[in-house]
Each structure stands twice: as C-alpha cells, then as structure tokens.
C-alpha cells in the first residue's frame, strides 16, 4: 500500500471561477510569449479528470512591474540594500575546509508570520560575500547552559550569495520543541551564533538543464529559492522553472513576494502552483495534498531525460510519498513514490 502523504508540509532542508480550462498536455509547455494583457488572476491551471485535487491550480499574477529587474532577481522593497553592480568580487566569508565556525552577530530580526522570522547576520567584514555557491547550505551550532552537547542544524540562506555583501539572511520557522529554531527566534540583535559553511548540495551551472521542477513543502522553499534566484538573475541562463509548493495555510507560504515577482517578471519561464492544507474560503489554488495527479499534469515529461531536473525538499512524509527519502546527507537513496510511478529516473531527481 502506498504511504499516505502527510498534510503538514513544514520542515527545513539543509510556503473566481475558471476563465479557461487547459488540458494536462498543454500545462506542461511554456508559451513563447505571454498572452496579450498578461495572465489574469482568473486564469486557472487545471487538468481534465482532476476532480480528486479538490480545486483548481492557478498561476498568480499581480500585473507587470516596471521591468527594471530584467536580468536579475528583484530585491525586496522593504529596506532592501541596493546590490553592488560594480562587478568586483568580494572576499568570501565562508571558505569551508579547515576554517571552522564563524561567530556572527545578529544584526536584525524581523517577524514574517506567526511562526517564522527573517534573521540577518553580519559577516566579519562589511564588503564580504557569503562565499556560498549554488546550491549550498551552512551549519549552525548552539549550546545552551543546560545542554550536555551542542545542537547543530543545517540551514539554507535566502540572501543572494554574490550581490548581498556584508550580511547573510535566513528565513527560520520555529518548530515545537525545536531547540535550534527556538533559540534563533529568541535571539536579540547583538547576540552571536556559530555558523560554518559552505556545505555543498547540488552544483548548479547556467543552462545545465532546460527545465527545472521544484517540489517543496514549508521551509523546503529555501534551497529552491537559492537555485531559482541564481537562474533568473543571470541573463545568460534560459532555464524554465516550475514550482509546486505545499503549505498548511496561506500565511505559511514563505518567500511569496519574491516568487510573485518572478512570476510577473518572467511569465514565459516561471510557473508556481500552490497547495494548502487549510485554505481560506475564496482560495482557488490546490487544496489538501500534493498529489500524483497534480505532478503528472504540471511537471515536464520524464522522457526529456537530461534536459530536466526535479528538486524535492520538504518533511519526511512528503519525501516518502513523492520521491522516497535520503539515506544520508551524502546518499540520495533509491527513487520511490509518485515520481518513480510517473516514470522519472533516479538521475532526474535530486533530494535536498
């Protein structure tokens, strides 16, 4: 019996009636140009025979921005730093190897939603880059006064590894009885945290694949954002990206503003499908689980071979249902779940 996917899609990995129906085979392809007038909020992506999805899937549009972000991912409006476009590389803060942990000062702590904060840490020097490459993570370490051993947890920064100098950002969800996430949420500006990196993940290169599909749950969006940001800020990279993002509620959708900016700026190359366990009354996206039927409808065909790559990052139950879990950080394990049933190969899937 196939394991039932869990509804709780929050985990860290090292959130109007249809105007037109679109058949599944049409959803897989991208138009060479956006329809006149843009993609309206009423345009729903749905497939024939997808009644089991308990709702349509739609591509959010918020109108076209000024166009000033062509060639690079747009910075956040809320107090974002202007990227250094001088082209001069900065000194890397994290160099790996024998460097060990760096003690970084918390510069700013911002509330994102009911259980998530954005934390900004200062790098040792103001003109430093983080030194992280795409895709990679860091390890955090904390030992409280009552602890016999320190707590060590991996996190993927959400800040740009090159354009943002002097600081590094993390989006951290607080988990019940989570010693590291609780400590991070309790930290005040001026306090320090031990951080080490980079921890290599998937080595990305421009145009490495023609189409990347990302299946994320909760804070599993952070490595997906790292890759997507690198793709869309590089004018030479023409990779298409499809995101399937599951969360508990609408307010749990992390990085939503950043994702909407990508949708608006690159309508021919980026699509996002949101699935909520507890959707509001007027929600027109997916409801309940990330299903096999949805993946079959929106993902690129497995016959595309090396032209495609599927990234997965979410809670253990999500891995089990969709791709099978990893054996260890260095062992991807065998491919299982929906992706195997849909005909994808182990080489086409990467589990963060």
Coordinates of C-alpha atoms in Angstrom, one line a residue:
X1 CA 0.0 0.0 0.0
X2 CA 1.4 3.4 -1.0
X3 CA 2.1 5.6 2.1
X4 CA -0.4 8.4 2.5
X5 CA 1.3 11.8 2.2
X6 CA 1.2 13.9 5.3
X7 CA -0.6 17.1 5.4
X8 CA 1.9 19.0 7.5
X9 CA 4.3 20.4 5.0
X10 CA 6.7 22.4 7.1
X11 CA 10.3 21.3 7.5
X12 CA 13.8 22.7 6.9
X13 CA 16.2 21.1 4.4
X14 CA 19.6 21.8 4.7
X15 CA 5.3 28.3 1.7
X16 CA -13.0 33.3 -9.0
X17 CA -14.4 30.6 -11.3
X18 CA -12.1 29.3 -14.0
X19 CA -11.9 31.6 -17.1
X20 CA -10.5 28.8 -19.2
X21 CA -9.7 25.1 -18.8
X22 CA -6.4 23.8 -20.0
X23 CA -5.7 20.2 -20.8
X24 CA -2.8 18.5 -18.9
X25 CA -0.7 18.2 -22.0
X26 CA -1.0 21.9 -22.6
X27 CA 0.0 22.8 -19.0
X28 CA 3.4 21.2 -19.5
X29 CA 4.5 23.7 -22.2
X30 CA 5.5 27.3 -22.0
X31 CA 4.4 29.9 -24.5
X32 CA 7.0 31.8 -26.4
X33 CA 5.4 35.0 -25.3
X34 CA 2.8 35.9 -22.6
X35 CA -0.8 36.3 -23.7
X36 CA -1.9 39.9 -24.5
X37 CA -2.9 41.6 -21.3
X38 CA -0.8 39.2 -19.2
X39 CA -2.0 36.2 -17.2
X40 CA -5.1 37.4 -15.3
X41 CA -5.8 36.2 -11.8
X42 CA -8.8 34.3 -13.1
X43 CA -6.7 32.1 -15.3
X44 CA -6.6 28.7 -13.7
X45 CA -4.3 25.8 -14.5
X46 CA -6.4 22.7 -14.2
X47 CA -6.5 19.3 -15.9
X48 CA -9.1 17.0 -17.3
X49 CA -10.2 14.5 -14.8
X50 CA -8.5 16.2 -11.8
X51 CA -11.6 16.3 -9.6
X52 CA -9.5 14.5 -6.9
X53 CA -7.5 17.6 -6.5
X54 CA -10.5 19.3 -4.8
X55 CA -9.8 22.6 -6.5
X56 CA -8.0 24.2 -9.5
X57 CA -4.4 25.3 -9.7
X58 CA -3.7 28.8 -10.8
X59 CA -0.8 30.9 -11.7
X60 CA -0.8 34.1 -9.6
X61 CA -0.3 37.3 -11.5
X62 CA 0.0 40.7 -9.9
X63 CA 0.5 42.8 -13.0
X64 CA 3.7 43.7 -14.7
X65 CA 6.3 45.6 -12.7
X66 CA 8.4 48.4 -14.2
X67 CA 10.7 46.0 -16.0
X68 CA 13.8 47.3 -14.2
X69 CA 14.6 43.8 -12.9
X70 CA 15.3 42.2 -16.2
X71 CA 18.5 40.2 -15.9
X72 CA 18.5 40.0 -12.1
X73 CA 16.1 38.9 -9.4
X74 CA 14.3 42.0 -8.0
X75 CA 15.3 43.0 -4.5
X76 CA 12.7 43.2 -1.7
X77 CA 11.1 46.7 -1.4
X78 CA 11.2 46.5 2.4
X79 CA 14.5 48.1 3.3
X80 CA 16.5 46.1 0.8
X81 CA 20.1 47.0 0.0
X82 CA 20.9 48.1 -3.5
X83 CA 23.1 45.3 -5.0
X84 CA 26.7 46.1 -5.8
X85 CA 26.8 46.0 -9.6
X86 CA 30.4 47.1 -9.9
X87 CA 31.4 43.5 -10.8
X88 CA 34.2 43.5 -8.3
X89 CA 34.1 40.1 -6.4
X90 CA 34.0 40.4 -2.6
X91 CA 36.1 38.4 -0.2
X92 CA 34.3 35.2 0.8
X93 CA 33.2 34.9 4.5
X94 CA 32.7 31.1 4.5
X95 CA 35.5 29.2 2.9
X96 CA 34.9 25.7 4.2
X97 CA 37.7 23.2 4.7
X98 CA 39.6 23.9 8.0
X99 CA 38.0 27.3 8.6
X100 CA 35.7 26.1 11.3
X101 CA 32.8 28.0 12.8
X102 CA 32.4 31.8 12.5
X103 CA 30.8 33.7 15.3
X104 CA 28.4 36.1 13.6
X105 CA 26.4 38.9 15.2
X106 CA 22.7 39.1 14.7
X107 CA 22.0 42.4 13.0
X108 CA 18.3 42.3 12.6
X109 CA 15.3 40.0 13.5
X110 CA 12.0 40.5 11.6
X111 CA 8.7 38.7 12.0
X112 CA 7.5 37.1 8.8
X113 CA 4.4 35.3 10.1
X114 CA 3.0 33.6 13.2
X115 CA 5.9 31.1 13.5
X116 CA 8.6 32.4 11.1
X117 CA 11.3 35.1 11.4
X118 CA 13.9 36.5 9.0
X119 CA 17.3 36.8 10.7
X120 CA 20.1 38.9 9.3
X121 CA 23.6 38.2 10.5
X122 CA 26.7 40.5 9.9
X123 CA 29.6 38.9 8.1
X124 CA 33.1 39.6 9.6
X125 CA 33.8 42.4 7.1
X126 CA 31.3 44.9 5.5
X127 CA 32.4 44.2 1.9
X128 CA 32.4 40.4 2.2
X129 CA 30.3 38.0 0.2
X130 CA 28.9 35.0 2.0
X131 CA 31.1 32.7 -0.1
X132 CA 28.2 30.2 -0.7
X133 CA 27.8 28.7 -4.1
X134 CA 24.6 27.5 -5.7
X135 CA 23.4 25.3 -4.3
X136 CA 24.9 25.0 -0.8
X137 CA 23.9 25.4 2.9
X138 CA 25.5 26.2 6.2
X139 CA 25.6 24.5 9.6
X140 CA 24.6 26.4 12.8
X141 CA 25.7 25.5 16.3
X142 CA 24.3 26.4 19.7
X143 CA 24.9 25.1 23.2
X144 CA 22.7 26.3 25.9
X145 CA 23.7 26.4 29.6
X146 CA 21.7 23.2 30.4
X147 CA 22.8 21.3 27.4
X148 CA 25.4 18.4 27.5
X149 CA 26.1 18.6 23.8
X150 CA 25.6 21.5 21.3
X151 CA 22.7 21.5 18.8
X152 CA 23.7 21.5 15.2
X153 CA 21.3 22.2 12.4
X154 CA 21.7 22.9 8.6
X155 CA 20.0 26.0 7.0
X156 CA 20.0 27.4 3.5
X157 CA 20.4 31.2 3.4
X158 CA 17.9 33.2 1.4
X159 CA 20.2 36.1 0.6
X160 CA 22.0 36.4 -2.7
X161 CA 25.4 34.9 -2.3
X162 CA 27.1 37.4 -4.5
X163 CA 25.1 40.7 -4.7
X164 CA 24.5 41.0 -1.0
X165 CA 27.6 42.0 0.8
X166 CA 28.3 42.3 4.5
X167 CA 25.3 40.3 5.7
X168 CA 23.6 36.9 5.2
X169 CA 19.9 36.2 5.7
X170 CA 17.9 33.2 6.9
X171 CA 14.2 32.5 7.0
X172 CA 13.6 30.4 10.1
X173 CA 10.4 28.6 11.1
X174 CA 10.0 27.8 14.8
X175 CA 9.1 24.2 15.5
X176 CA 7.6 22.9 18.7
X177 CA 10.3 21.5 20.9
X178 CA 12.9 22.5 18.3
X179 CA 16.0 23.6 20.3
X180 CA 17.8 25.4 17.4
X181 CA 14.7 27.1 15.9
X182 CA 13.5 28.2 19.3
X183 CA 17.0 29.6 20.2
X184 CA 17.1 31.5 16.9
X185 CA 13.7 33.0 17.5
X186 CA 14.7 34.1 21.0
X187 CA 17.9 35.8 19.8
X188 CA 18.1 39.6 20.1
X189 CA 20.2 41.9 17.8
X190 CA 23.8 41.9 19.1
X191 CA 23.9 38.3 20.1
X192 CA 26.1 35.9 18.2
X193 CA 25.7 32.5 16.5
X194 CA 28.3 30.0 15.4
X195 CA 27.9 29.2 11.6
X196 CA 30.0 27.1 9.3
X197 CA 30.0 26.6 5.6
X198 CA 29.6 26.2 2.7
X199 CA 28.0 22.7 2.8
X200 CA 27.8 21.7 -0.9
X201 CA 24.5 20.5 -2.3
X202 CA 23.6 20.4 -6.0
X203 CA 26.2 22.1 -8.2
X204 CA 24.3 24.4 -10.5
X205 CA 25.6 25.8 -13.8
X206 CA 23.7 28.1 -16.2
X207 CA 21.6 26.1 -18.7
X208 CA 22.6 22.9 -17.1
X209 CA 19.0 21.7 -17.7
X210 CA 16.3 23.1 -20.0
X211 CA 13.6 22.8 -17.4
X212 CA 13.8 22.5 -13.6
X213 CA 10.8 21.4 -11.5
X214 CA 10.8 22.1 -7.8
X215 CA 8.5 20.3 -5.3
X216 CA 8.7 22.0 -1.9
X217 CA 6.9 21.9 1.5
X218 CA 7.2 24.7 4.1
X219 CA 10.8 25.9 4.6
X220 CA 11.9 23.5 1.9
X221 CA 11.4 26.5 -0.3
X222 CA 14.8 28.0 0.8
X223 CA 17.1 25.8 -1.4
X224 CA 14.6 26.2 -4.2
X225 CA 14.8 29.9 -4.0
X226 CA 18.6 29.8 -4.0
X227 CA 18.6 28.0 -7.3
X228 CA 15.7 30.0 -8.8
X229 CA 17.3 33.3 -7.8
X230 CA 20.6 32.3 -9.5
X231 CA 18.8 31.3 -12.7
X232 CA 16.7 34.4 -13.1
X233 CA 19.4 36.9 -12.1
X234 CA 21.6 35.6 -14.9
X235 CA 20.6 36.9 -18.3
X236 CA 22.5 34.1 -20.0
X237 CA 20.5 31.4 -18.2
X238 CA 17.4 30.5 -20.1
X239 CA 16.2 27.6 -17.8
X240 CA 12.5 27.2 -17.3
X241 CA 11.2 26.6 -13.7
X242 CA 8.0 25.0 -12.4
X243 CA 7.4 25.2 -8.7
X244 CA 4.9 23.1 -6.7
X245 CA 4.7 24.5 -3.2
X246 CA 2.7 22.9 -0.3
X247 CA 1.9 24.6 3.0
X248 CA -0.6 24.5 5.9
X249 CA -2.2 27.8 5.3
X250 CA -1.9 30.9 3.1
X251 CA 0.2 32.8 5.6
X252 CA 2.6 29.9 5.7
X253 CA 3.7 30.5 2.1
X254 CA 7.2 31.8 2.6
X255 CA 9.0 33.9 0.0
X256 CA 5.7 34.6 -1.6
X257 CA 6.5 38.2 -2.6
X258 CA 9.8 37.1 -4.2
X259 CA 8.0 34.3 -6.0
X260 CA 5.3 36.6 -7.3
X261 CA 8.0 39.0 -8.6
X262 CA 9.5 36.1 -10.6
X263 CA 6.0 35.2 -11.9
X264 CA 5.4 38.8 -13.1
X265 CA 8.9 39.4 -14.5
X266 CA 9.4 36.0 -16.3
X267 CA 5.9 34.8 -17.3
X268 CA 7.3 32.6 -20.1
X269 CA 9.7 30.8 -17.9
X270 CA 8.4 30.6 -14.3
X271 CA 5.2 29.0 -13.0
X272 CA 4.1 28.4 -9.4
X273 CA 1.4 26.1 -8.2
X274 CA 0.3 26.4 -4.5
X275 CA -1.4 23.7 -2.5
X276 CA -2.8 24.4 1.0
X277 CA -3.9 22.0 3.7
X278 CA -6.2 24.6 5.3
X279 CA -7.1 27.1 2.5
X280 CA -9.3 30.2 3.1
X281 CA -12.8 30.2 1.7
X282 CA -12.0 32.0 -1.5
X283 CA -8.8 30.1 -2.2
X284 CA -8.6 29.0 -5.8
X285 CA -5.3 27.0 -5.7
X286 CA -4.8 23.4 -4.7
X287 CA -6.4 22.0 -1.6
X288 CA -5.1 19.2 0.6
X289 CA -2.1 17.2 -0.6
X290 CA 0.5 17.5 -3.3
X291 CA -0.9 14.7 -5.4
X292 CA 0.4 12.4 -8.1
X293 CA -2.3 13.8 -10.5
X294 CA -1.1 17.3 -10.0
X295 CA 2.6 16.3 -10.6
X296 CA 1.6 14.4 -13.7
X297 CA -0.2 17.5 -15.0
X298 CA 2.4 20.2 -14.3
X299 CA 5.8 18.6 -14.4
X300 CA 7.9 18.2 -17.6
X301 CA 7.7 14.8 -19.2
X302 CA 10.2 12.2 -17.9
X303 CA 11.1 11.3 -21.5
X304 CA 13.0 14.6 -21.7
X305 CA 16.0 12.8 -20.0
X306 CA 18.9 15.1 -19.0
X307 CA 17.0 18.1 -20.2
X308 CA 15.0 18.2 -17.0
X309 CA 15.8 18.0 -13.2
X310 CA 13.4 17.7 -10.3
X311 CA 14.3 19.0 -6.9
X312 CA 12.5 17.9 -3.8
X313 CA 12.6 19.4 -0.3
X314 CA 10.1 19.0 2.5
X315 CA 9.1 17.0 5.6
X316 CA 9.9 13.3 5.8
X317 CA 6.3 12.3 4.9
X318 CA 6.5 14.4 1.8
X319 CA 9.8 12.7 0.7
X320 CA 8.3 9.3 1.4
X321 CA 5.2 9.9 -0.8
X322 CA 6.8 11.8 -3.6
X323 CA 10.4 10.7 -4.1
X324 CA 11.5 8.4 -1.3
X325 CA 13.8 9.6 1.4
X326 CA 17.6 10.1 1.5
X327 CA 19.7 7.5 3.3
X328 CA 22.1 10.2 4.5
X329 CA 23.3 13.7 3.5
X330 CA 25.7 12.1 1.1
X331 CA 23.4 9.3 -0.1
X332 CA 20.3 10.1 -2.2
X333 CA 18.8 6.7 -1.7
X334 CA 16.6 5.0 -4.3
X335 CA 13.9 6.8 -6.1
X336 CA 10.4 5.8 -4.9
X337 CA 6.9 7.3 -4.5
X338 CA 5.0 9.3 -7.1
X339 CA 8.0 10.3 -9.2
X340 CA 9.0 6.7 -9.7
X341 CA 5.4 5.8 -10.6
X342 CA 5.3 8.6 -13.1
X343 CA 8.3 7.2 -14.9
X344 CA 11.2 9.5 -13.8
X345 CA 14.6 8.0 -13.2
X346 CA 16.9 8.4 -10.2
X347 CA 19.2 10.6 -12.2
X348 CA 16.4 13.1 -12.9
X349 CA 15.7 13.7 -9.2
X350 CA 17.7 15.5 -6.5
X351 CA 16.6 15.5 -2.9
X352 CA 17.8 18.4 -0.8

